[in-house]
PDB file of C-alpha atoms and ligand atoms in Angstrom:
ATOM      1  CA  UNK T   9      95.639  33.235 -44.429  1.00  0.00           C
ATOM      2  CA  UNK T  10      94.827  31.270 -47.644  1.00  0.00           C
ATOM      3  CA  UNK T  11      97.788  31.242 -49.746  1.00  0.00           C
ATOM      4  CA  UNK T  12      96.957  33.215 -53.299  1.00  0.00           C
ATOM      5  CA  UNK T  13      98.387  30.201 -55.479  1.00  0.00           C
ATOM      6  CA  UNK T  14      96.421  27.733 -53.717  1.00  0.00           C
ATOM      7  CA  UNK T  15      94.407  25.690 -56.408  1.00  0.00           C
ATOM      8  CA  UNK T  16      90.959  26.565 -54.512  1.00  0.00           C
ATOM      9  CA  UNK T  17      91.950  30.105 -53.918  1.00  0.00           C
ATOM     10  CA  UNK T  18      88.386  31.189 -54.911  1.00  0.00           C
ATOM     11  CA  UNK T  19      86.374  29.199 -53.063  1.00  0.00           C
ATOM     12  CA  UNK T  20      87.819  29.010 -49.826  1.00  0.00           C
ATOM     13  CA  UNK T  21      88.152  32.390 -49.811  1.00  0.00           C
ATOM     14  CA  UNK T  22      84.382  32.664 -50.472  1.00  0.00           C
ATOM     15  CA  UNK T  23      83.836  30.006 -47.919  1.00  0.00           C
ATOM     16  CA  UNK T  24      86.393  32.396 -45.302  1.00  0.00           C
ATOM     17  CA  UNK T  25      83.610  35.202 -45.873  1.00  0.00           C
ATOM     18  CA  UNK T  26      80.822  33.172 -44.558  1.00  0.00           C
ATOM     19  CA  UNK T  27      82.707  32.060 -41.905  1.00  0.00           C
ATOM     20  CA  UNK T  28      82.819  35.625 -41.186  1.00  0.00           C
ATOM     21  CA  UNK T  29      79.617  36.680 -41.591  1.00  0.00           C
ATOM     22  CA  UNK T  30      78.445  33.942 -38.863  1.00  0.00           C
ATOM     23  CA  UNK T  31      81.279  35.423 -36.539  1.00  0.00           C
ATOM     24  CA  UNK T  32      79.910  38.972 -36.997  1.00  0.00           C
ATOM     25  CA  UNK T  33      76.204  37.965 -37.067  1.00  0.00           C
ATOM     26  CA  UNK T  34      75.325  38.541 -40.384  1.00  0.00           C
ATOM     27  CA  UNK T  35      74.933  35.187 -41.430  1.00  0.00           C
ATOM     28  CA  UNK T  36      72.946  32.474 -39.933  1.00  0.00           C
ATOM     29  CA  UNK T  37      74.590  29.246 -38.766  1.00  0.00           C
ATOM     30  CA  UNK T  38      72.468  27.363 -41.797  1.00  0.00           C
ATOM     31  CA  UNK T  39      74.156  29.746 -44.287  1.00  0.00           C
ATOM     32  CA  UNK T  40      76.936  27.599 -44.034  1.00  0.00           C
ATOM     33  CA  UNK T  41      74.576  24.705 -45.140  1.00  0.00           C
ATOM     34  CA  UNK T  42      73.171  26.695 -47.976  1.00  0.00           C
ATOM     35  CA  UNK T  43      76.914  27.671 -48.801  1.00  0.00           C
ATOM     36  CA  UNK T  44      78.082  24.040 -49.081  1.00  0.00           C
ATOM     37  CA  UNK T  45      74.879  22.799 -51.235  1.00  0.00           C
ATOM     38  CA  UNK T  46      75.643  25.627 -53.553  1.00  0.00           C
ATOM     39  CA  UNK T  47      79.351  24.837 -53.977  1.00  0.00           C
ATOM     40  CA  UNK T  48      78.691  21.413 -54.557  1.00  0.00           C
ATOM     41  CA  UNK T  49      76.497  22.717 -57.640  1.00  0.00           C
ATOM     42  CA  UNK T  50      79.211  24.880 -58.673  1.00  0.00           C
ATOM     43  CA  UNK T  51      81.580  21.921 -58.781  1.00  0.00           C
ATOM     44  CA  UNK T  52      79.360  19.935 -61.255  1.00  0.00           C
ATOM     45  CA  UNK T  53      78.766  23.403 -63.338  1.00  0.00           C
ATOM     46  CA  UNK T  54      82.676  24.000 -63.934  1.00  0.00           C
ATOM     47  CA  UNK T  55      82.465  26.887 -61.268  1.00  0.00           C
ATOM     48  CA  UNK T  56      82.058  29.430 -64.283  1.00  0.00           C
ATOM     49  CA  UNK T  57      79.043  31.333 -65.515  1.00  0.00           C
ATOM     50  CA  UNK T  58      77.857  29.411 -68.479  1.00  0.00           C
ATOM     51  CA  UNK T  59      75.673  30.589 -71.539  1.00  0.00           C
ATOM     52  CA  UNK T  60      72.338  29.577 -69.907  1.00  0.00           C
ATOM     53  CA  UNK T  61      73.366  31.805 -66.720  1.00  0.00           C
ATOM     54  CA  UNK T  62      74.185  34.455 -69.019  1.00  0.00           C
ATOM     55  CA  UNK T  63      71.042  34.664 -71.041  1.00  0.00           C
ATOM     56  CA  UNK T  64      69.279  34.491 -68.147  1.00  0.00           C
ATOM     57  CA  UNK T  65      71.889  37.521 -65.996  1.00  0.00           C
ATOM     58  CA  UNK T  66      70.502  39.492 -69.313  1.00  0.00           C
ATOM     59  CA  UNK T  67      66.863  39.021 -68.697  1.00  0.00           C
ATOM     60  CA  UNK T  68      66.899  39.851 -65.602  1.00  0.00           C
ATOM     61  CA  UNK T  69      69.052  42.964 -65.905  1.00  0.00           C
ATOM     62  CA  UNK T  70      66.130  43.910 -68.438  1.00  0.00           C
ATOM     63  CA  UNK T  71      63.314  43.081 -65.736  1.00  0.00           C
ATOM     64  CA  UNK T  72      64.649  45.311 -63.491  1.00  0.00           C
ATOM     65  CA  UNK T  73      65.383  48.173 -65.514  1.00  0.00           C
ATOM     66  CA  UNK T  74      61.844  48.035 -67.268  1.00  0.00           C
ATOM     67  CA  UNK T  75      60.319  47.460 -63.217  1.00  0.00           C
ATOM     68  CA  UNK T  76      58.045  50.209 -61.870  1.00  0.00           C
ATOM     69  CA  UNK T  77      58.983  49.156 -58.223  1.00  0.00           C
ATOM     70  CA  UNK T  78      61.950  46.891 -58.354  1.00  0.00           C
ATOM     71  CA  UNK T  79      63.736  45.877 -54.636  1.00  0.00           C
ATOM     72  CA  UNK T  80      66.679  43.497 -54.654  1.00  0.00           C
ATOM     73  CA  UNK T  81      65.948  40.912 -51.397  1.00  0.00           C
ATOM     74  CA  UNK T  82      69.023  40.702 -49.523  1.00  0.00           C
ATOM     75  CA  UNK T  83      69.789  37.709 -46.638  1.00  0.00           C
ATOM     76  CA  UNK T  84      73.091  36.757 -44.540  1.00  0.00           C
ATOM     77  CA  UNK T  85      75.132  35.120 -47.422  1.00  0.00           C
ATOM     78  CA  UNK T  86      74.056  37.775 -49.490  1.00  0.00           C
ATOM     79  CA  UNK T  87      75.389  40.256 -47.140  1.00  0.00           C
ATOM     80  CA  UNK T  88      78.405  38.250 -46.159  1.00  0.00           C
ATOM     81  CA  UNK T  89      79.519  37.599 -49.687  1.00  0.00           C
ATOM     82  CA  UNK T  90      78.715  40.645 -52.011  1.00  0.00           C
ATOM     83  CA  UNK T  91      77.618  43.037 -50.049  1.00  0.00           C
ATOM     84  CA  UNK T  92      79.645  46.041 -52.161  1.00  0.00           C
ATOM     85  CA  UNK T  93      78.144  44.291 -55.589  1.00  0.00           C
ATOM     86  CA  UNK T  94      74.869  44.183 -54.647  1.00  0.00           C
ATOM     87  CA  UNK T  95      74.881  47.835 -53.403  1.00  0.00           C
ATOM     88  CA  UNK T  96      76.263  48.882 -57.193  1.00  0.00           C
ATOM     89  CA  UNK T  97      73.574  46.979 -58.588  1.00  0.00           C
ATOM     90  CA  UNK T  98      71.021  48.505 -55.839  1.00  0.00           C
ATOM     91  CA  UNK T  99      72.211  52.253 -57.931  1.00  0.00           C
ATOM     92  CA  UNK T 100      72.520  51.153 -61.143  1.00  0.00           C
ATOM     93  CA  UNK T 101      69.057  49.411 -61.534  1.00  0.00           C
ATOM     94  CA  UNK T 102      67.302  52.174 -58.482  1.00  0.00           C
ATOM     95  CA  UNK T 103      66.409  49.385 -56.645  1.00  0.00           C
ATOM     96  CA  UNK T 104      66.505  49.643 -52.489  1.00  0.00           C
ATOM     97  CA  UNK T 105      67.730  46.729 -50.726  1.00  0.00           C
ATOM     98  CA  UNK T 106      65.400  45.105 -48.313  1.00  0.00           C
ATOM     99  CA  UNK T 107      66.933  42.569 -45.544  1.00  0.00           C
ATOM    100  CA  UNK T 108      64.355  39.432 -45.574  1.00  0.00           C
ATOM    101  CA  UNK T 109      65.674  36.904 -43.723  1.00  0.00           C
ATOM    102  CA  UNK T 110      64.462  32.809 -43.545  1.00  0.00           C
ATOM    103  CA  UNK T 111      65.408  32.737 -39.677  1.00  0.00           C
ATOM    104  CA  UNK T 112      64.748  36.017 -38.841  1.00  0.00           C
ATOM    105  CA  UNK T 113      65.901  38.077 -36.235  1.00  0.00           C
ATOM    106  CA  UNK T 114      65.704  41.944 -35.184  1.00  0.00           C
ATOM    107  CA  UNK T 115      69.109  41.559 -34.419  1.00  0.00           C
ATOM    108  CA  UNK T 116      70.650  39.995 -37.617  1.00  0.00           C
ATOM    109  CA  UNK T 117      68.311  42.217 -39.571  1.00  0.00           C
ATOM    110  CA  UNK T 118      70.014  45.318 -37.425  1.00  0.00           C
ATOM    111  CA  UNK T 119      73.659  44.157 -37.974  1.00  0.00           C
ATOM    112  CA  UNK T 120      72.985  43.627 -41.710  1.00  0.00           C
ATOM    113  CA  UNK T 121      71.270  46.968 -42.198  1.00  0.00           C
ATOM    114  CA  UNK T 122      74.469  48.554 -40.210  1.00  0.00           C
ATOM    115  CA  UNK T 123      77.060  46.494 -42.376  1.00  0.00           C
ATOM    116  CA  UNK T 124      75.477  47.658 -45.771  1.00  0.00           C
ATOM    117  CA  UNK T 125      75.166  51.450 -44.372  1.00  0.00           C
ATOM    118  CA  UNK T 126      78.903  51.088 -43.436  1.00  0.00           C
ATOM    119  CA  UNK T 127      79.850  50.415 -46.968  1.00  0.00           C
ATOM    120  CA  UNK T 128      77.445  52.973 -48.588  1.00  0.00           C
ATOM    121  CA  UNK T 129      74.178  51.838 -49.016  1.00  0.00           C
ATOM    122  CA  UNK T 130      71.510  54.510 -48.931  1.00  0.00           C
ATOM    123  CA  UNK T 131      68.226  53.327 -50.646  1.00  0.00           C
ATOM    124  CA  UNK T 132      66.872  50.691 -47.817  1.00  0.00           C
ATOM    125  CA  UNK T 133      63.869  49.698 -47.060  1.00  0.00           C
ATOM    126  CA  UNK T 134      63.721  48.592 -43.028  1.00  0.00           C
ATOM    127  CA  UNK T 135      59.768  48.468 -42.088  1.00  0.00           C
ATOM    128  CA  UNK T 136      58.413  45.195 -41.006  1.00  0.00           C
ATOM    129  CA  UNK T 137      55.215  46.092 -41.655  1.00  0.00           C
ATOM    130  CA  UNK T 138      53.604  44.092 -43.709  1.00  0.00           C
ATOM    131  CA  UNK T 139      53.150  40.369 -44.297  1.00  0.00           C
ATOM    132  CA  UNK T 140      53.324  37.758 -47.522  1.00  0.00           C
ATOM    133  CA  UNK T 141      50.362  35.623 -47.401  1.00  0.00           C
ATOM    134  CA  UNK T 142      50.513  31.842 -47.385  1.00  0.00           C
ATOM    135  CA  UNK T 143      53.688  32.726 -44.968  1.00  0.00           C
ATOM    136  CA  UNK T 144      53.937  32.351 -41.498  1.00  0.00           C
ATOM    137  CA  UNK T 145      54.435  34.995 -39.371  1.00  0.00           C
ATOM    138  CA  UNK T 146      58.178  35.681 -38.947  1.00  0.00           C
ATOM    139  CA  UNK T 147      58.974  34.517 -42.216  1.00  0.00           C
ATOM    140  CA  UNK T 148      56.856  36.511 -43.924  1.00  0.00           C
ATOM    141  CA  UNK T 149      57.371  39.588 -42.915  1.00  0.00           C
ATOM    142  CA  UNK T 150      58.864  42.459 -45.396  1.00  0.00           C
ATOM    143  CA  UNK T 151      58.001  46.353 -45.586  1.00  0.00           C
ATOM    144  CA  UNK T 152      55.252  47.684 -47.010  1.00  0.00           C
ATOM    145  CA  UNK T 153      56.619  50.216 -49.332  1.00  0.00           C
ATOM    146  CA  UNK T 154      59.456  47.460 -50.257  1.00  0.00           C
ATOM    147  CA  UNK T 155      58.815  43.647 -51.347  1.00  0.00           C
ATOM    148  CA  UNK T 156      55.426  43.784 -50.606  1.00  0.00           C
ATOM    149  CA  UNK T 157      54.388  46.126 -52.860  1.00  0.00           C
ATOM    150  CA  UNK T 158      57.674  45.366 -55.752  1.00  0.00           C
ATOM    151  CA  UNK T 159      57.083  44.487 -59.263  1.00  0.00           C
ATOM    152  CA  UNK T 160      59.726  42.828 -59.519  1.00  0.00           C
ATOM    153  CA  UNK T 161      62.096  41.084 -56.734  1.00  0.00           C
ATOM    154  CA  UNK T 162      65.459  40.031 -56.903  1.00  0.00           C
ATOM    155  CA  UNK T 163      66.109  37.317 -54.757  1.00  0.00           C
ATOM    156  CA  UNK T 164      69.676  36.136 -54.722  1.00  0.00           C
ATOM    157  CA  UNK T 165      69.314  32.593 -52.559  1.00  0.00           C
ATOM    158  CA  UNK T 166      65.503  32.218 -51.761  1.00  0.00           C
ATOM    159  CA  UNK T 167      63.619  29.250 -49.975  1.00  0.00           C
ATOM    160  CA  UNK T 168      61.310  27.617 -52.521  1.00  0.00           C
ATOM    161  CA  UNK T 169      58.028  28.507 -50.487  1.00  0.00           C
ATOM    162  CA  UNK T 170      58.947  32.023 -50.328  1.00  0.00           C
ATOM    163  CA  UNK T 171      59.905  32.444 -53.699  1.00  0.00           C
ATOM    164  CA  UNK T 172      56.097  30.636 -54.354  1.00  0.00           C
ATOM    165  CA  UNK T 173      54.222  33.294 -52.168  1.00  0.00           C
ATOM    166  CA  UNK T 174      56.042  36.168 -53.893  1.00  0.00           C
ATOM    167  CA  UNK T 175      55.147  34.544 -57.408  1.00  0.00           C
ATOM    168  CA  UNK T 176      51.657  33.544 -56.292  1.00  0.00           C
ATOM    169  CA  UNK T 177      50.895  37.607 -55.295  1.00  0.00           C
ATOM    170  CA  UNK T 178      51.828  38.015 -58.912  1.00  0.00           C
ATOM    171  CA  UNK T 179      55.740  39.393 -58.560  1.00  0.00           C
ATOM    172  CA  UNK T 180      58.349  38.798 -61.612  1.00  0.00           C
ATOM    173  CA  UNK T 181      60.478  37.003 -58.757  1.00  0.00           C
ATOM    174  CA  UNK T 182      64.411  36.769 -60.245  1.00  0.00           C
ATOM    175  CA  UNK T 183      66.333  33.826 -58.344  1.00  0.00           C
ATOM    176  CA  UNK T 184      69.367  32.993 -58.256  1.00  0.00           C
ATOM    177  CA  UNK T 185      70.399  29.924 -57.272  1.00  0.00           C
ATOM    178  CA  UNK T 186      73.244  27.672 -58.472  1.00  0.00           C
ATOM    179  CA  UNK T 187      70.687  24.324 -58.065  1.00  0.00           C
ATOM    180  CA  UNK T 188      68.617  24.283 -61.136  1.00  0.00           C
ATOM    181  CA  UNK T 189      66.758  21.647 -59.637  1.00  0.00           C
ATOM    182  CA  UNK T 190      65.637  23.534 -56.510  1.00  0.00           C
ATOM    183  CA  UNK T 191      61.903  24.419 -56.116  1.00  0.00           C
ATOM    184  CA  UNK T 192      63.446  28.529 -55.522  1.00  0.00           C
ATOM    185  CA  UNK T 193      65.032  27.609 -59.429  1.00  0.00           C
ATOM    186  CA  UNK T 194      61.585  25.880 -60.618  1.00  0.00           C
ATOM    187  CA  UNK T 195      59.211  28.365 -59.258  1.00  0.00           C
ATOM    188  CA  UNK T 196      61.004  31.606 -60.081  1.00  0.00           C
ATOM    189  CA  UNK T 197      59.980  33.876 -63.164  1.00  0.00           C
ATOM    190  CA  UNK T 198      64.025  34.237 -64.208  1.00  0.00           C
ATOM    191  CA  UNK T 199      66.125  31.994 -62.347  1.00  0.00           C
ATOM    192  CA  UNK T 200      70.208  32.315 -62.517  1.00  0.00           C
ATOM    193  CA  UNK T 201      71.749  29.053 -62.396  1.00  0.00           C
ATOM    194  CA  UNK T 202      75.490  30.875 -61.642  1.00  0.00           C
ATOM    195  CA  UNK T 203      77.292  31.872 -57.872  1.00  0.00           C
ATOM    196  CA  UNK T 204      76.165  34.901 -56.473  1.00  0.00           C
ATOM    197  CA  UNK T 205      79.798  36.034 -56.593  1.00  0.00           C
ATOM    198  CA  UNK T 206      79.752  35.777 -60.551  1.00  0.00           C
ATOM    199  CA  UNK T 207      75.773  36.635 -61.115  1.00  0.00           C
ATOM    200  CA  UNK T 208      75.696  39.599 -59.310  1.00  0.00           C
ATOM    201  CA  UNK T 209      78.308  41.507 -60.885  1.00  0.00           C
ATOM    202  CA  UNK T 210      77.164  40.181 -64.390  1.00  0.00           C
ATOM    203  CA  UNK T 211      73.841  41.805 -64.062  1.00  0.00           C
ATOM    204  CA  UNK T 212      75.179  45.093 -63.212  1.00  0.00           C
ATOM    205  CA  UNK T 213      77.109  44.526 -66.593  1.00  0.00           C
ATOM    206  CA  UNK T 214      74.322  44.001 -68.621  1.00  0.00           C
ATOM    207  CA  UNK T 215      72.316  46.449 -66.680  1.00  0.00           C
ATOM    208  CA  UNK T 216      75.048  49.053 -67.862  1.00  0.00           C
ATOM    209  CA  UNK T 217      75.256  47.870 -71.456  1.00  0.00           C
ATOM    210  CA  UNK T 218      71.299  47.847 -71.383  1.00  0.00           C
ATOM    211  CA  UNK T 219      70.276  51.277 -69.662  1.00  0.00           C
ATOM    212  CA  UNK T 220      69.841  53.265 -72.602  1.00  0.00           C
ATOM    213  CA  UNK T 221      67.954  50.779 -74.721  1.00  0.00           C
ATOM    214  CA  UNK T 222      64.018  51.192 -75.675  1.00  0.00           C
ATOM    215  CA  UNK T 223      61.832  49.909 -73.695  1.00  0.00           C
ATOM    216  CA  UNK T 224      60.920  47.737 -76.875  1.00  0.00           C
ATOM    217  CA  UNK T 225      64.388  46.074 -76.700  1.00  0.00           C
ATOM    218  CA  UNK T 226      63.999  45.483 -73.037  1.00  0.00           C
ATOM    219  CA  UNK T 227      60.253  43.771 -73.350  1.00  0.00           C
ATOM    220  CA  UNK T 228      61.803  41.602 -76.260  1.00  0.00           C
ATOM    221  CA  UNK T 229      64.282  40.720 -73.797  1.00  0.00           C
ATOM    222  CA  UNK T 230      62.141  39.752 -71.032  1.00  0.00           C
ATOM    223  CA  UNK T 231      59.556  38.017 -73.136  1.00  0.00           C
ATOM    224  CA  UNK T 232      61.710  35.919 -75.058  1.00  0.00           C
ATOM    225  CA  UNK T 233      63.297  34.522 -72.076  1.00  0.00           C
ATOM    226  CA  UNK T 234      62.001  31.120 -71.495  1.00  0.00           C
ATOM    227  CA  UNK T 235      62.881  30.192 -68.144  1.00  0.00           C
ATOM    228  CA  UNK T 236      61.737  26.424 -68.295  1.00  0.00           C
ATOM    229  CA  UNK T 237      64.118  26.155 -71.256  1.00  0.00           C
ATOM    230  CA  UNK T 238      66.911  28.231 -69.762  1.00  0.00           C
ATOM    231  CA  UNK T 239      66.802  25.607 -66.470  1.00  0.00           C
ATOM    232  CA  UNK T 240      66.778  22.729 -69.014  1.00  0.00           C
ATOM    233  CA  UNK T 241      69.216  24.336 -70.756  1.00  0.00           C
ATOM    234  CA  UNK T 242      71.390  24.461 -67.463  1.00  0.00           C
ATOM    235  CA  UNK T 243      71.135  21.079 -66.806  1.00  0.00           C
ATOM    236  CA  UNK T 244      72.817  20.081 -70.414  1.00  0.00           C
ATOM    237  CA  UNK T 245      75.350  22.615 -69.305  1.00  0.00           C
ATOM    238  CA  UNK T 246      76.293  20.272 -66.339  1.00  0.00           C
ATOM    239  CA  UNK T 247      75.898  16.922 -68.534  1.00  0.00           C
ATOM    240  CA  UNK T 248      77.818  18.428 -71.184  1.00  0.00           C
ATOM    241  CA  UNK T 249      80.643  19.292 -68.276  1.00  0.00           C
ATOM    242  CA  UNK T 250      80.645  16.183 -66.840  1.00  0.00           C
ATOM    243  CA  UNK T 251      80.720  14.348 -70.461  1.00  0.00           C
ATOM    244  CA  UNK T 252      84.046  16.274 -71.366  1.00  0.00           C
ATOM    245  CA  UNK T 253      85.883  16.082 -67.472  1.00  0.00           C
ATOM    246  CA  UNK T 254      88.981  13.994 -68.183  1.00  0.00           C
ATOM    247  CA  UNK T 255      89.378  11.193 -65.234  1.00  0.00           C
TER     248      UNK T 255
HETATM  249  P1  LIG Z 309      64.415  24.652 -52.188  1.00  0.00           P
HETATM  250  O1  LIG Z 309      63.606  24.737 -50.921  1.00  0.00           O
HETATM  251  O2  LIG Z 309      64.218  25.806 -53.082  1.00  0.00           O
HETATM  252  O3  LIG Z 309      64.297  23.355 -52.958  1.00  0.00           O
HETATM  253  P2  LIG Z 309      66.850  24.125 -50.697  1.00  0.00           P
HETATM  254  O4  LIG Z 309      66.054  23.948 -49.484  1.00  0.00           O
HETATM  255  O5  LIG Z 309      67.540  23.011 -51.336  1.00  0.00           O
HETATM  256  O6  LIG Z 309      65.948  24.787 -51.815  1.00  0.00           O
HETATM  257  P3  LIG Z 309      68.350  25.985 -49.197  1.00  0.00           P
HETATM  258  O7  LIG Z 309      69.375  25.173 -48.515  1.00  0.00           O
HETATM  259  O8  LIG Z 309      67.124  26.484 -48.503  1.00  0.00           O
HETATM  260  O9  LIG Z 309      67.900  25.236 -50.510  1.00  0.00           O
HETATM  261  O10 LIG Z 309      69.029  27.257 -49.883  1.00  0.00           O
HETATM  262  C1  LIG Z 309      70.233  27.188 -50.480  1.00  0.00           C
HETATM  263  C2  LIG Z 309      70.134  27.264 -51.977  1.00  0.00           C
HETATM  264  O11 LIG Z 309      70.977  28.313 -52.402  1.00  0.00           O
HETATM  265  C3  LIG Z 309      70.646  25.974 -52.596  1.00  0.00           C
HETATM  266  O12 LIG Z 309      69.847  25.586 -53.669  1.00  0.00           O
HETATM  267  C4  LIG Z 309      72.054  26.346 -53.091  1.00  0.00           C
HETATM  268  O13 LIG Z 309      72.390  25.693 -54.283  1.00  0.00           O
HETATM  269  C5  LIG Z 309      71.935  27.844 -53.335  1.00  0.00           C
HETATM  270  N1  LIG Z 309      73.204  28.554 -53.072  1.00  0.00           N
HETATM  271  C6  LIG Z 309      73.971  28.526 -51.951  1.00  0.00           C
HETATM  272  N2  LIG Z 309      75.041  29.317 -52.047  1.00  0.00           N
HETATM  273  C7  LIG Z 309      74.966  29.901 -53.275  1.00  0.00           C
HETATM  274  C8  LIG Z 309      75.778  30.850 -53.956  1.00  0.00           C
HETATM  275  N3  LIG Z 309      76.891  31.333 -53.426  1.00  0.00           N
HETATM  276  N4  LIG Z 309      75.389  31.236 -55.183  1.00  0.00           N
HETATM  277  C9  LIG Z 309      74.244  30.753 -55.734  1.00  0.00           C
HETATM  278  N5  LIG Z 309      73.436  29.847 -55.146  1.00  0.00           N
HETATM  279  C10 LIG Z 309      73.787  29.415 -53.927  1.00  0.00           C
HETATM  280 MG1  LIG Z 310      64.656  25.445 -48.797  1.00  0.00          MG
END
């Protein structure tokens, strides 16, 4: 038990879930990895969702809504950490969730698909049936009527050469990833510098303040964001933190 006044409450709570998710096999063992570069990041960011994350939680809740075929990506820390979020998002934006896992197996891909049906989720996508080029086999591997043929992809924590092959077959690929410097944050068309704990939820915001906007709003939206600018953007966001922490 992790006392509720202690002053990392949030985060070890967070890191308690992964933890979990490894124990239930949900998680891979190298989502802890993932886990610890990302807090790390969060650290130097002030572990809050800053104005660049924000702008770009917008954007993105405007990609989706304006997507023809939209799927939201889902992997072990995804599924270990906001598994209930993601679902509400999954309604709000009528995008099915797809498991797509780096080190894929049937049976992680099985014990996710039965922890997100547990809590709700309805609109899945679960063939294996078709493959991203430029990937190898297992790791490319996604269903037909899901990523493969998507729009637009939300991919909350991607490798960098996935989050390439889904750009290079001409996706609007939405990252997010709390390492602005990460080839997933440089390659992606939006990329969310901002925890997966905070992001999610903040799209479904925006995708609720946004839903009955013209389409006209929503293109503005997506075309004004600038997403080399946003990540540079992020980067003075951590400068200017660092700059104003008192030692
Ligand atoms: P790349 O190949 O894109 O350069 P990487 O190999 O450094 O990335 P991985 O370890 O494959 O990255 O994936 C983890 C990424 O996910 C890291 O960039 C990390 O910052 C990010 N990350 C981990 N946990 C979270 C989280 N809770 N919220 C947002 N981002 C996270
Ligand atoms: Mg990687």
């Amino acid at each position: 038990m992790i006392p509720k006044n202690h002053p990392r409450y949030e985060s070890l709570m967070t890191r308690e879930l992964i933890v979990d998710g490894v124990e239930k096999g949900i998680t891979s063992i190298h989502g802890l990895i993932a886990q610890g570069r990302g807090e790390a990041f969060d650290y130097l960011l002030g572990e809050k969702t800053t104005e660049s994350a924000l702008n770009a939680e917008k954007a993105a809740a405007a990609a989706l809504l304006l997507a023809k075929k939209p799927v939201i990506s889902v992997n072990g820390n995804v599924a270990a950490l906001v598994p209930e979020d993601i679902i509400k998002l999954s309604g709000l934006v009528d995008a099915p969730l797809e498991v797509n896992l780096f080190h894929r197996t049937e049976e992680r891909v099985n014990n996710i698909l039965r922890h997100l049906r547990s809590l709700g989720a309805k609109n899945l996508c679960t063939k294996s049936d078709a493959q991203i080029p430029a990937l190898s086999h297992e790791r490319g591997k996604v269903d037909s009527d899901g990523i493969f043929s998507a729009d637009v992809v939300l991919v909350p924590l991607e490798d960098g050469d996935r989050c390439k092959a889904l750009v290079d077959m001409g996706k609007t690929v939405i990252a997010i990833d709390l390492n602005p410097l990460s080839r997933t944050a440089q390659c992606a068309s939006i990329t969310i510098v901002d925890n997966i704990t905070r992001a999610v939820p903040n799209i479904s915001g925006f995708a609720e303040e946004l839903k009955n906007s013209k389409k006209n709003a929503l293109l503005k939206l997506v075309d004004e964001f600038d997403n080399r600018k946003n990540l540079s953007d992020a980067v003075n966001e951590v400068l200017a933190h660092l700059a104003s922490y008192k030692y």
